[in-house]
Structures are given as structure tokens and as C-alpha cells.
CSV table of C-alpha atoms in Angstrom, one decimal:
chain,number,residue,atom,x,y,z
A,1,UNK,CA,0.0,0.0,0.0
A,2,UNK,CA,1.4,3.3,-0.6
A,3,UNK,CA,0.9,6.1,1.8
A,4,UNK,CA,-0.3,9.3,1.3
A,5,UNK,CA,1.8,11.2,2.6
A,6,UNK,CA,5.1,9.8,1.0
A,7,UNK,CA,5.7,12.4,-1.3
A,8,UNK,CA,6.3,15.2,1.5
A,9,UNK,CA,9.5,14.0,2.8
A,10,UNK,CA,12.5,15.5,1.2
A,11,UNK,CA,15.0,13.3,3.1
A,12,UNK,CA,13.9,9.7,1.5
A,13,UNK,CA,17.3,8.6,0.5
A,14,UNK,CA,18.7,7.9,-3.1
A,15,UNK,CA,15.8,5.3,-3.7
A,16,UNK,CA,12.9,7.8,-3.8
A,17,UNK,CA,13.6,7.8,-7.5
A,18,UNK,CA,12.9,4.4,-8.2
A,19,UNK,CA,10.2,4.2,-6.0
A,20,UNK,CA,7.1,5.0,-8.7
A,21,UNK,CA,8.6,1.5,-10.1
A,22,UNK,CA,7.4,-0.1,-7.1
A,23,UNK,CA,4.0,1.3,-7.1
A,24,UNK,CA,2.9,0.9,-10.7
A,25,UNK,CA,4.0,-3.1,-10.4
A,26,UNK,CA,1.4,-2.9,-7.4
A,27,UNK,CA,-0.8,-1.2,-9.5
A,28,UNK,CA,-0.9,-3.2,-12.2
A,29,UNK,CA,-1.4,-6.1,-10.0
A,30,UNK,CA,-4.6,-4.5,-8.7
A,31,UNK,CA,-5.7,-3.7,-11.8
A,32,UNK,CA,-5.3,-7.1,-12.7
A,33,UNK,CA,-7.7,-7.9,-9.8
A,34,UNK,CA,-10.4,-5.6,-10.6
A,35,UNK,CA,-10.4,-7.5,-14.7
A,36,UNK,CA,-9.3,-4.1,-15.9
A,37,UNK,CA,-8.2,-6.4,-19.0
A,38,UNK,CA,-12.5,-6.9,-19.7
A,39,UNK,CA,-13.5,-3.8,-18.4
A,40,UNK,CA,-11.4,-1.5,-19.7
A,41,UNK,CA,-8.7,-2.8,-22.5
A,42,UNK,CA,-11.5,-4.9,-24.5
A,43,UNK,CA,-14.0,-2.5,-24.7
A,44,UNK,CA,-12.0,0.6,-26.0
A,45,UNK,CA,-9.6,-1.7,-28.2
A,46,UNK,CA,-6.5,-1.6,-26.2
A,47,UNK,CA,-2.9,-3.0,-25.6
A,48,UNK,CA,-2.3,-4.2,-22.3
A,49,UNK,CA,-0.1,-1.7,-19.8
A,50,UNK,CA,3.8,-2.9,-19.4
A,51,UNK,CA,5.1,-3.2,-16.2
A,52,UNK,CA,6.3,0.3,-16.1
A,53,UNK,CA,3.9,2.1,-18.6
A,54,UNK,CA,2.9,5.3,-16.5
A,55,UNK,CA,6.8,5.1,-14.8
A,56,UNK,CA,8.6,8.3,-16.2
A,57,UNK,CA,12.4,7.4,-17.0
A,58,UNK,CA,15.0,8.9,-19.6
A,59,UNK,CA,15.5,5.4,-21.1
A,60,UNK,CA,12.3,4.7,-21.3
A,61,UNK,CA,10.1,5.7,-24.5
A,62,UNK,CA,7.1,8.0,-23.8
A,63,UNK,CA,3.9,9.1,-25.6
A,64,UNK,CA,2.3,11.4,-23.5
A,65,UNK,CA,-0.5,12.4,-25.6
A,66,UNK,CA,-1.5,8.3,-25.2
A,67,UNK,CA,-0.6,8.2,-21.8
A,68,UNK,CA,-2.6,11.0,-20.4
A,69,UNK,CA,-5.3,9.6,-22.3
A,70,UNK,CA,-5.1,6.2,-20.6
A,71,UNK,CA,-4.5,7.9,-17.5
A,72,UNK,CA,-8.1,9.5,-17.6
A,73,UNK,CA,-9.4,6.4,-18.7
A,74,UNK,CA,-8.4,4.2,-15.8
A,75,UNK,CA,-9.6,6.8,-13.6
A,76,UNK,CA,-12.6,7.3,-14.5
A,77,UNK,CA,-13.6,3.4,-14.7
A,78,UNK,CA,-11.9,3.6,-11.0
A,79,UNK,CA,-13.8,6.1,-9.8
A,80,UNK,CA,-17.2,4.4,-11.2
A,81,UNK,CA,-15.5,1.1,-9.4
A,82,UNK,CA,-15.3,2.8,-6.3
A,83,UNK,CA,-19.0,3.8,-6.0
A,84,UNK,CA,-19.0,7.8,-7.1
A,85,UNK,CA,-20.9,8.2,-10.5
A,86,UNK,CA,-18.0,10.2,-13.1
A,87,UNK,CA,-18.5,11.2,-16.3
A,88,UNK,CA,-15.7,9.3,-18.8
A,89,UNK,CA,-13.4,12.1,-20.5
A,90,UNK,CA,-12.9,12.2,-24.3
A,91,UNK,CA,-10.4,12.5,-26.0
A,92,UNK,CA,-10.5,16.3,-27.0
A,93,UNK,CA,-12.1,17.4,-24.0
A,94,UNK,CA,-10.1,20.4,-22.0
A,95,UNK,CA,-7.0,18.8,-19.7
A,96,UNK,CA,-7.8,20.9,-17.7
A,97,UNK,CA,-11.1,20.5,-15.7
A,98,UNK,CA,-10.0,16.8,-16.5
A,99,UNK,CA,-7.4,16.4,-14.1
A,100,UNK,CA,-9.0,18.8,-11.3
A,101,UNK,CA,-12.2,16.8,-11.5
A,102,UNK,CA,-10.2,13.2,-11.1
A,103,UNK,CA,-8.1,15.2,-7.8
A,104,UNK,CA,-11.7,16.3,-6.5
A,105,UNK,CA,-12.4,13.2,-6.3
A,106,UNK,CA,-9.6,11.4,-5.1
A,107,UNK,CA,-9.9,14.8,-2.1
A,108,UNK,CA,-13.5,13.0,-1.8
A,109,UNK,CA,-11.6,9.9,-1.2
A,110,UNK,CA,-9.4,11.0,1.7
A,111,UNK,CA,-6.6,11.2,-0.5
A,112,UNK,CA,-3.8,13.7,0.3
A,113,UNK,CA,-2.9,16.5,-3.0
A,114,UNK,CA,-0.2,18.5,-2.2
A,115,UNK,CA,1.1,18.5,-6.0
A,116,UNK,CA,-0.1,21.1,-9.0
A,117,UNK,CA,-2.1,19.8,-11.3
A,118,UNK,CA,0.0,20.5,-13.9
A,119,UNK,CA,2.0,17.3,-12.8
A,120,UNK,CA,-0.3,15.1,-13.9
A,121,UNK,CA,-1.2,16.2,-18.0
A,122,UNK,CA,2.5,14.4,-18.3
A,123,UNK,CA,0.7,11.3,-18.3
A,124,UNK,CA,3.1,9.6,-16.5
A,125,UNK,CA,5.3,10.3,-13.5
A,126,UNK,CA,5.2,9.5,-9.8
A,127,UNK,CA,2.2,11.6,-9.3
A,128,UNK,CA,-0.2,9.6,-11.9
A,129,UNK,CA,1.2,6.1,-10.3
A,130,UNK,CA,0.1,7.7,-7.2
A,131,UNK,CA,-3.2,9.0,-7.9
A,132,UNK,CA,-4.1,5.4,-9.8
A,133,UNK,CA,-2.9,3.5,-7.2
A,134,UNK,CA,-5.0,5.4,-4.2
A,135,UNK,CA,-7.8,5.2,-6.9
A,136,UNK,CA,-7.5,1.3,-6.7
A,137,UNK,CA,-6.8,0.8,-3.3
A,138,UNK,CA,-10.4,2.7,-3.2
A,139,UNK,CA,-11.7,0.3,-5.7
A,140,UNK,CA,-10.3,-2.7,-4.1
A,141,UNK,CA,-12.1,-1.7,-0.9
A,142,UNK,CA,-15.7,-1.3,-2.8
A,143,UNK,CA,-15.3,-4.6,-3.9
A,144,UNK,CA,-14.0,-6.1,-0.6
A,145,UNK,CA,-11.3,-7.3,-1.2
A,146,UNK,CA,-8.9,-8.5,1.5
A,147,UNK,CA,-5.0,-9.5,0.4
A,148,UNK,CA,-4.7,-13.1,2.3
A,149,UNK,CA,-0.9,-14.8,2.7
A,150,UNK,CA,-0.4,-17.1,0.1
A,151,UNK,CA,-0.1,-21.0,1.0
A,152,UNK,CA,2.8,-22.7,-0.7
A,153,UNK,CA,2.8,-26.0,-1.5
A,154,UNK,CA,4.8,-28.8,0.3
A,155,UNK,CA,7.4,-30.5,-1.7
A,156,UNK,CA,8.2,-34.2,-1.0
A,157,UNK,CA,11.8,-35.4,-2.0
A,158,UNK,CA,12.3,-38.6,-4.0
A,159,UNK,CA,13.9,-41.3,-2.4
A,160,UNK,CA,15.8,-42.1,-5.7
A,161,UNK,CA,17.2,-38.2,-5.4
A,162,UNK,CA,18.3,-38.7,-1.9
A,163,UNK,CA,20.2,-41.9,-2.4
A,164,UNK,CA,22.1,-40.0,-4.8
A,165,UNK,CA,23.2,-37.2,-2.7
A,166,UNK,CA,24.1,-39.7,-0.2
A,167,UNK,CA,26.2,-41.9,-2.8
A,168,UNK,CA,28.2,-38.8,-4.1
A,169,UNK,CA,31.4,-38.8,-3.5
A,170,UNK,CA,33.3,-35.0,-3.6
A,171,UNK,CA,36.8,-34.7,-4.5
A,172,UNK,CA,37.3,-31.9,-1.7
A,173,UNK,CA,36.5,-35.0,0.6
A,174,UNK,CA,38.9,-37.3,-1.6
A,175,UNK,CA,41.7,-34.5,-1.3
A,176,UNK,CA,41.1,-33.4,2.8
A,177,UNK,CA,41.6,-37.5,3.4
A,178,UNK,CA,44.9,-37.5,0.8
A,179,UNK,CA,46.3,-34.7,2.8
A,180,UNK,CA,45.8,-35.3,6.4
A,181,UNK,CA,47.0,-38.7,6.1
A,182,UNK,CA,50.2,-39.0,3.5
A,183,UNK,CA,52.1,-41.2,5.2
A,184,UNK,CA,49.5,-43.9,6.3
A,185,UNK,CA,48.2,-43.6,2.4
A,186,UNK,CA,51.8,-44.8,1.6
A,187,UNK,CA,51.7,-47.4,3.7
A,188,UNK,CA,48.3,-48.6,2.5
A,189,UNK,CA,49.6,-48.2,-0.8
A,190,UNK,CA,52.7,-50.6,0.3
A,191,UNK,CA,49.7,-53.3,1.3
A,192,UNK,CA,47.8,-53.0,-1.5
A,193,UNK,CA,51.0,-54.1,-4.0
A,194,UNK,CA,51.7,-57.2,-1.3
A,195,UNK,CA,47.9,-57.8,-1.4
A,196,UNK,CA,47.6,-57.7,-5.3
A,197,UNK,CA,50.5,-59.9,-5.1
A,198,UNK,CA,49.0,-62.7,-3.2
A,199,UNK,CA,45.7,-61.7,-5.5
A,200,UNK,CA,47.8,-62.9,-8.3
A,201,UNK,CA,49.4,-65.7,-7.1
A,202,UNK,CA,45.6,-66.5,-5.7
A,203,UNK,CA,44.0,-66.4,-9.1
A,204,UNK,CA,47.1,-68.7,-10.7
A,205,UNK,CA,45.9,-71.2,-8.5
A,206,UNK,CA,42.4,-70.9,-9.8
A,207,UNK,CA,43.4,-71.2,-13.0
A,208,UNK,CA,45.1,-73.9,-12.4
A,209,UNK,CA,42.4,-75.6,-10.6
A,210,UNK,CA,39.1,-74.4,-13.1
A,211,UNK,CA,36.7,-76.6,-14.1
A,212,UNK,CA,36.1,-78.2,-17.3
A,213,UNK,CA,32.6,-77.4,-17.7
A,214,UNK,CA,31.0,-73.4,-18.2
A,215,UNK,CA,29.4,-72.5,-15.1
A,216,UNK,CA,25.4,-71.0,-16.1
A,217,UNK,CA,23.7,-68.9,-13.7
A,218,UNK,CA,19.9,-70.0,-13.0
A,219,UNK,CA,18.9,-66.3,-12.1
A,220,UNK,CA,15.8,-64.9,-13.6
A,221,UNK,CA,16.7,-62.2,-15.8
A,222,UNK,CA,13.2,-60.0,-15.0
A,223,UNK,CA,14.6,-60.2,-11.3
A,224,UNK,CA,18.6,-59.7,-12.5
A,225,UNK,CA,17.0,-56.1,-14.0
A,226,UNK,CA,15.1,-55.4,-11.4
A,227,UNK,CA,17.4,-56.1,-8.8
A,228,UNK,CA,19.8,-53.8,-11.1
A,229,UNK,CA,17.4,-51.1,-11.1
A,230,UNK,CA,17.3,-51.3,-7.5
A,231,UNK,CA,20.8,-51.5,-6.7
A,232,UNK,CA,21.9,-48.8,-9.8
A,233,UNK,CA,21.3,-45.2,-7.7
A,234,UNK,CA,23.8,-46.9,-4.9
A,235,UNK,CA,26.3,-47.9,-7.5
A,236,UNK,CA,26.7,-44.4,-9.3
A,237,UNK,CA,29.3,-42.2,-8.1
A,238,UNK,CA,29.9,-38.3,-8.9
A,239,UNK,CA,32.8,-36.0,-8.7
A,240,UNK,CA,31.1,-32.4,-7.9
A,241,UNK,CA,33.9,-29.9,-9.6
A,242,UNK,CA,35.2,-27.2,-6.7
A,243,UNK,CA,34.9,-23.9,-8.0
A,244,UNK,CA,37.8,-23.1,-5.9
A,245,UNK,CA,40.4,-24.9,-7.7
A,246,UNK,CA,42.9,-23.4,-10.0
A,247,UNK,CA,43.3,-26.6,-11.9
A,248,UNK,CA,39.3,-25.4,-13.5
A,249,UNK,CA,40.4,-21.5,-13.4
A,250,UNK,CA,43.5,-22.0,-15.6
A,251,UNK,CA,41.8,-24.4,-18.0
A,252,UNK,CA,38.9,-21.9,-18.3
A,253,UNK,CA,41.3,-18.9,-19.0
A,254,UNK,CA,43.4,-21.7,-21.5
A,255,UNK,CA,39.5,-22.1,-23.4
A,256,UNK,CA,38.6,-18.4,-22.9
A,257,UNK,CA,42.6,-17.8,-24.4
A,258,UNK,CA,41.8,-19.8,-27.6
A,259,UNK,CA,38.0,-18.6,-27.8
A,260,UNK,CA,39.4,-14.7,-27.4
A,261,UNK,CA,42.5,-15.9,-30.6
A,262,UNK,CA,40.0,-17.4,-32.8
A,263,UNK,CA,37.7,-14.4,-32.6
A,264,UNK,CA,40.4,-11.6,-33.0
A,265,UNK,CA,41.5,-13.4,-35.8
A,266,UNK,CA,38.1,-13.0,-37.7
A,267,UNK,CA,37.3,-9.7,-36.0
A,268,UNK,CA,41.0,-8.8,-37.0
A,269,UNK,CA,40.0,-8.9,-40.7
A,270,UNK,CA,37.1,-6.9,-40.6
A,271,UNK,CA,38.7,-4.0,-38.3
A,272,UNK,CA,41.7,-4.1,-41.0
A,273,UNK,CA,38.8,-2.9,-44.0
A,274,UNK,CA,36.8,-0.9,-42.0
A,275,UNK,CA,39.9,0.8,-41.0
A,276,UNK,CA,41.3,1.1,-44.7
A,277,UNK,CA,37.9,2.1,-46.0
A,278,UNK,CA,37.8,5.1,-42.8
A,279,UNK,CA,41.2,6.1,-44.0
A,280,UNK,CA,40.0,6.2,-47.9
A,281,UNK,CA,37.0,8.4,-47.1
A,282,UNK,CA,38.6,10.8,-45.1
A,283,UNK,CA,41.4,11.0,-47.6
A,284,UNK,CA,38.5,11.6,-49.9
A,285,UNK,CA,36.9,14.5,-47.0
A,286,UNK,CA,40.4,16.3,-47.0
A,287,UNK,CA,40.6,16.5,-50.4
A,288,UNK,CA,36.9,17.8,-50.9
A,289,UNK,CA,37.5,20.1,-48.4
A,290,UNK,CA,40.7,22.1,-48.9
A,291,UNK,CA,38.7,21.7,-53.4
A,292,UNK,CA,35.5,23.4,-51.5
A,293,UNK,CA,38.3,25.8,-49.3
A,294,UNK,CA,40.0,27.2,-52.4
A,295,UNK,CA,36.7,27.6,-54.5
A,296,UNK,CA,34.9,29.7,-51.6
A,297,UNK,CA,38.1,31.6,-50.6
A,298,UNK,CA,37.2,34.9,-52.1
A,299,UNK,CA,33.5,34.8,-50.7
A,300,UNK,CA,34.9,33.9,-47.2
A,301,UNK,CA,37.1,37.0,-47.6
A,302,UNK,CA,34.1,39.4,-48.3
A,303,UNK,CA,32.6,37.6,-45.4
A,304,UNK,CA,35.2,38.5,-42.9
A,305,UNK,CA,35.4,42.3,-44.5
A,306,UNK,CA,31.3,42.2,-44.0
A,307,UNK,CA,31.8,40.7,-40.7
A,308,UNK,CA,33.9,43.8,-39.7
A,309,UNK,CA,31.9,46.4,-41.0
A,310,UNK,CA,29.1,44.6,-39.0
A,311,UNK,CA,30.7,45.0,-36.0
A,312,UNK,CA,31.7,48.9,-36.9
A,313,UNK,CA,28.3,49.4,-37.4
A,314,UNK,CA,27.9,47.7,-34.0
A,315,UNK,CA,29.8,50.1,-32.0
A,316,UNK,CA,28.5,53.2,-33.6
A,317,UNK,CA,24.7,52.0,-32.8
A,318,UNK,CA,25.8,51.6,-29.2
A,319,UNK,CA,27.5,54.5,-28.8
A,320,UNK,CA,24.2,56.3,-30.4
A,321,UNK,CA,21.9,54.3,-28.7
A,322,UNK,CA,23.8,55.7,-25.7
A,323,UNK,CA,23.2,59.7,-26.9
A,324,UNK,CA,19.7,58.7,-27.5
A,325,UNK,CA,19.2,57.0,-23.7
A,326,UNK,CA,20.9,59.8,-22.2
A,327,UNK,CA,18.5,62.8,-24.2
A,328,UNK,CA,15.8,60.6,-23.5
A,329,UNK,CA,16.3,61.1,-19.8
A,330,UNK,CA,16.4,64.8,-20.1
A,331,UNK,CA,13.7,64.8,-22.0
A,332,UNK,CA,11.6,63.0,-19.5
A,333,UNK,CA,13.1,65.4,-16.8
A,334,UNK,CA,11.9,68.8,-18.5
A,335,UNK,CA,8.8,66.7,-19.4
A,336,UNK,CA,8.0,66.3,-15.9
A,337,UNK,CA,8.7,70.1,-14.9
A,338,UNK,CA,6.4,71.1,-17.9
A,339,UNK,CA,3.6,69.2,-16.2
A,340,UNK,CA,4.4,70.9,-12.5
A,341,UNK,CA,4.1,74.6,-14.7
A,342,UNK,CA,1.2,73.8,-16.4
A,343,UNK,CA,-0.5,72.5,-13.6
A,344,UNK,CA,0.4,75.2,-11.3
A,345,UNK,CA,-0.9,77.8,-14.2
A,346,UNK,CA,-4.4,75.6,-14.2
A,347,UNK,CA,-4.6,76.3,-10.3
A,348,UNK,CA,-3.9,80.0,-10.7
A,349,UNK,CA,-6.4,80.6,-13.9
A,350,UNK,CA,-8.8,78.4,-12.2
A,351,UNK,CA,-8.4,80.8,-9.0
A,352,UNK,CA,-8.5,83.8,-11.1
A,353,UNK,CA,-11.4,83.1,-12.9
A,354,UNK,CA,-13.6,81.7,-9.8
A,355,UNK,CA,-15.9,85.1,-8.4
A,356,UNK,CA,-16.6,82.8,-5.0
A,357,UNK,CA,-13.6,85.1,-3.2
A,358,UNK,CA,-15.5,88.6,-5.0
A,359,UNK,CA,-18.5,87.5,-3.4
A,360,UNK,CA,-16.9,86.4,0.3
A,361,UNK,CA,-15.2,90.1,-0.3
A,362,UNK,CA,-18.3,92.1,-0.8
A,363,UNK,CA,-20.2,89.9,1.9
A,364,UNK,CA,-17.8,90.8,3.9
A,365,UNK,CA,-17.4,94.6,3.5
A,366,UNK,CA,-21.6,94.7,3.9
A,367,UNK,CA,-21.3,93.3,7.3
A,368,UNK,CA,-18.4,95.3,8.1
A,369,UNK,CA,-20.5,98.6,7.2
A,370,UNK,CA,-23.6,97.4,9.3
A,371,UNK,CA,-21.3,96.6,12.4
A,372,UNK,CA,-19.6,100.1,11.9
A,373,UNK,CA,-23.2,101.7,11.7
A,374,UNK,CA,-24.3,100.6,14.5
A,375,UNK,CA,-20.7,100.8,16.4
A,376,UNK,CA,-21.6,104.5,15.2
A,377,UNK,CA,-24.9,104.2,17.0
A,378,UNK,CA,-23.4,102.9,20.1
A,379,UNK,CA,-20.3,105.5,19.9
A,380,UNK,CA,-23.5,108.0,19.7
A,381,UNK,CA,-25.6,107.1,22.7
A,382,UNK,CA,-22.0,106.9,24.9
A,383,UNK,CA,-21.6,110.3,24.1
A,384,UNK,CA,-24.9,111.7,24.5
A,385,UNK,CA,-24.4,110.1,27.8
A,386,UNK,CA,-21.2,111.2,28.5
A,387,UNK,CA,-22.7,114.9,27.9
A,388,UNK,CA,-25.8,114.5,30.2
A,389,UNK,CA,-23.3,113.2,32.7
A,390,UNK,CA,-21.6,116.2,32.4
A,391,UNK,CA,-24.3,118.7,32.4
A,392,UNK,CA,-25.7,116.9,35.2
A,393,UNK,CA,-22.7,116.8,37.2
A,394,UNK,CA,-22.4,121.1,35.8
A,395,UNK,CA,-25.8,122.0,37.0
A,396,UNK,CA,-25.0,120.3,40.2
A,397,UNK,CA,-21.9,121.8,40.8
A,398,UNK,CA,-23.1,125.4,40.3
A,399,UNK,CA,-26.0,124.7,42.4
A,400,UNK,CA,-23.8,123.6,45.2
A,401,UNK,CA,-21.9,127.2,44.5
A,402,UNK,CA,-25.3,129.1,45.0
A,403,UNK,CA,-26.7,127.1,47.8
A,404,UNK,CA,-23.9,128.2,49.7
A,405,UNK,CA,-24.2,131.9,48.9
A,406,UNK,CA,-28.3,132.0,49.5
A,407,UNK,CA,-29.8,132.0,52.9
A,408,UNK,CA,-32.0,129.2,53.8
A,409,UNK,CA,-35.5,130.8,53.8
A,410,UNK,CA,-34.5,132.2,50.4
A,411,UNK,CA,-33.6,128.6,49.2
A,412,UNK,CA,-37.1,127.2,50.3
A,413,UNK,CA,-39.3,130.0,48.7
A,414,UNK,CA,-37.1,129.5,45.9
């Protein structure tokens, strides 16, 4: 199963990039397991995905006009699988609202997205093995389906095979014996010479003392085969070869020596044209090319005097282009203070020509004449008061003056 949130780690190790391998063999098992070869492949007329067809790889050949378009189909048919109704995409329908429909619905799903879009209209990548694979797994589940250990089937051995491995005899055995034991083997070999001597002498006797007549054996011969049959895996005797001795190294580089002679003799023969017929054509290309050299030499001439005016040309259209950058700056400059002016001049002719200061003016001056009117009015009335203050304050005085002067009868007739 793959999890969903695999893809965040940066730190998976130098097998992350083989790890989309993985998941599209797991996916095409499931696919397999859902009949996607019925379901899908029969009924739009289709070749059957290779083990690593939606695996991105530089060695690997890609199509992914095809492979986006098999993408969508698997999808949708998983999607259906899984129980959500979804429309099947066509072929010229918009990529698009394709792919963000099929990552709405894996969202519906519980799956994790935390890859653009855009990753997926390759039609192949980790991201489309990833999206197929949670689609299945989805599938898989709608189906329930449960993965169960597999049982593996006990395997008897053969008797026959047994008694062979037991009756094999392996010269590393043969040779561990020969050399812990050298000098008992010499004596052993010592007996067997005195034994075959007394063999000999034993058999001259028999000779001697034969009989006249042939000796026939009343054995059945059904039960003489059978009993050979019987007896045969005992009697047969093998020599495994031991990889680790030099005697089979040397004799293989002796073969591989001869195999390697034989061949460069052949190969010897070929290499010896192919390298006469290289030398003949590029005799052939040198002498084409200083022919083609001299023929063109004139127009490669007026190309280098062409290719040096060029580059004249060059410097004077950077050293204008340079005048022109730097009057196009001073241009903008006085452009911009012409703006300030002329905005400034709109203020002042649209101040000029407004009459709403006139009026505040002449408002102004009216209620300054009513306030002075009537501080005239007020100045006025002080004054008149003033004066009858002082006439009263007159009269009173020169009536103090005469009071004193006048008796008092006087001043009551009065």
C-alpha cells in the first residue's frame, strides 16, 4: 500500500527515485484484480499496460498524448468502481477541468494532493502512479477485497534423489583424506602391491584348478533387472567440480585464451577494411574540403570584410543608442517640470477666474459697514451720555456754589 503522505518527505534517500517502479508493479497487480483487461482494455480496443507504462524514465520511451489519455481512462472506470458516478473524459475534452475533476475526487476519497495539477497532464510520473494506485486501493475496498498470505505447496523429496546425494562422493572429501594422512596412504599403498601380489598368485591357483565345464547362472533375468534397477542409484558415483580450484580457473582462461585468438583473428580482418575504408573516405573529406576551401576563398574574404563592418556598425549603434538613452532622460526630466508649470498655471487661472472670493469680499465689507453703523450708533448714545453726565454733574456743581451763597428761607421760597 502506498501512503499518502510519502511524497512530502525531502529526506527519503537515493531510492525515492525508483520508488514509482514499485507502485505501478502494485498497481498493475490490482488492476489485474479488478479484470481491468475486460473492463477497460476490451472494450476501448487496447494494448495491455507494461510493467512500467505510467513510470517516467529517460530510457524509457514516452507518448504522453497516449498516456494522459489512458491515464483518464483508468480513472474514471476507478472512480465508477469505487461507487462515485463520473462522467468518462474524451479525447478532446479540456486537460484541464480533466485532471482537477479526477483530484476532486480522489480529495472526496481522503486522499492527500499537495502537487499542482499540472504534474499530472505528463501522463506519467510519480504523481499519476500515485493517484491510480490510491484510486484502486479505493476500488479494491468497494469490492472487498482483502489480500490473504499465500499458501505454498509442500514438496516431497524422492527417495531415488536422496540416495544420490548420499552416494556422491566430492573430490574436496577425496583430497582433505589424501592430505591429512600421507604417510598412512603410503603405507596402504605398500599393502595393496603385497595384497595384489597374493591376488595374483591366488588367481594362478584358480586357474590352475578351473573346471572343465562353463558355469550358467539360474537367475531370472526379470529379477537380475530389477534387482539392477534397484541397486543402480547406490552404485553411481559423482565427482562435484570445486569452484575453488585453480586446476578449473586455468583451463577456463586456456579455453577463454583460444575462444578470445580465434575471434580476433576474424574480427582482426574486418577491423583491418573498415579501417582502410575510414582512411579512404577521409582522404576523400580532405581533399573535398581544402577543393570546396580554395573555391569559396574569395566569398569567405568578403565575409570577414562584412563581418567587420558589421561589428563597426555595431559600436556606432551603441554608442548612439547611448546619446539617445541619455536625451531621453532629459527629455523625461523637462517633461515632468512642464507638467508641474502647467499644472500650477491651471490652479492660478482656475483661482483667477472663480468670483466665490468677489463674493466672500463684498459679503464681507456689507457686514463690516452694518457693524460700523451701528458701532456708530453705540459711539452715539455713549456720548450723548457722556454729555448729560456732564451737564448733570455742571448743574449740580453750580447749584452747590449758590446754595452756599443763598440764605435758607430764600432757598425754600425759591
Amino acid at each position: 500500500m502506498v501512503d499518502d503522505n510519502r511524497r512530502g518527505d525531502d529526506e527519503r534517500g537515493p531510492g525515492a527515485a525508483y520508488q514509482m517502479f514499485v507502485v505501478m508493479e502494485d498497481l498493475l497487480d490490482k488492476l489485474k484484480l479488478l479484470d481491468y483487461e475486460e473492463e477497460v482494455l476490451a472494450k476501448h480496443n487496447m494494448k495491455a499496460l507494461s510493467r512500467h507504462y505510467f513510470a517516467s524514465s529517460a530510457y524509457m520511451p514516452s507518448n504522453p498524448g497516449e498516456q494522459f489519455f489512458m491515464f483518464t481512462i483508468i480513472a474514471s472506470w476507478l472512480i465508477n468502481a469505487a461507487g462515485r458516478p463520473f462522467e468518462q473524459p474524451q479525447e478532446y475534452d479540456d486537460p484541464n477541468a480533466t485532471v482537477s475533476n479526477i483530484l476532486s475526487q480522489l480529495r472526496a476519497f481522503g486522499g492527500l494532493v499537495d502537487f499542482p495539477p499540472s504534474k499530472l497532464k505528463a501522463g506519467s510520473g510519480e504523481h499519476v502512479c500515485y493517484v491510480l494506485d490510491r484510486l484502486a486501493e479505493e476500488a479494491l475496498k468497494e469490492r472487498v477485497f482483502s489480500w490473504r498470505r499465500p499458501n505454498y505447496p509442500t514438496e516431497e523429496m524422492e527417495e531415488e534423489s536422496v540416495m544420490e546425494d548420499d552416494a556422491e562422493l566430492t573430490l574436496s572429501k577425496v583430497e582433505d583424506e589424501m592430505t591429512e594422512e600421507p604417510d598412512d596412504y603410503e603405507e596402504e599403498n605398500v599393502m595393496d602391491l603385497e595384497a595384489l601380489k597374493s591376488r595374483t598368485n591366488q588367481s594362478e591357483t584358480r586357474l590352475s584348478s578351473k573346471p572343465d565345464n562353463i558355469l550358467e547362472s539360474n537367475m531370472d533375468a526379470a529379477e537380475w533387472n530389477l534387482e539392477v534397477e534397484r541397486v543402480l542409484p547406490q552404485l553411481k558415483v559423482t565427482i562435484r567440480t570445486d569452484h575453488k580450484d585453480w586446476r578449473i580457473h586455468v583451463d577456463q582462461m586456456h579455453q577463454h585464451k583460444d575462444g578470445i585468438k580465434s575471434s580476433l583473428k576474424e574480427a582482426k580482418g574486418y577491423l583491418d577494411k573498415l579501417q582502410e575504408e575510414i582512411g579512404k573516405t577521409l582522404e576523400k573529406v580532405g581533399s573535398r574540403e581544402k577543393y570546396i576551401n580554395n573555391q569559396l576563398e574569395h566569398l569567405i574574404q568578403d565575409y570577414r570584410s562584412a563581418q567587420s563592418k558589421l561589428s563597426e556598425a555595431r559600436e556606432c549603434y551603441q554608442q548612439g543608442s547611448g546619446g539617445v538613452t541619455e536625451r531621453t532622460r532629459v527629455l523625461a526630466e523637462i517633461t515632468e517640470e512642464l507638467e508641474k508649470v502647467k499644472q500650477e498655471m491651471e490652479e492660478k487661472g482656475s483661482s483667477m477666474s472663480d468670483g466665490a472670493p468677489v463674493v466672500k469680499i463684498k459679503q464681507s465689507l456689507t457686514k463690516l459697514k452694518q457693524e460700523i453703523v451701528q458701532m456708530d450708533i453705540r459711539i452715539g448714545v455713549v456720548e450723548h451720555t457722556l454729555l448729560q453726565a456732564k451737564l448733570k454733574e455742571k448743574s449740580n456743581m453750580t447749584r452747590d456754589m449758590h446754595a452756599t451763597n443763598i440764605p435758607e428761607p430764600a432757598i425754600g421760597a425759591y
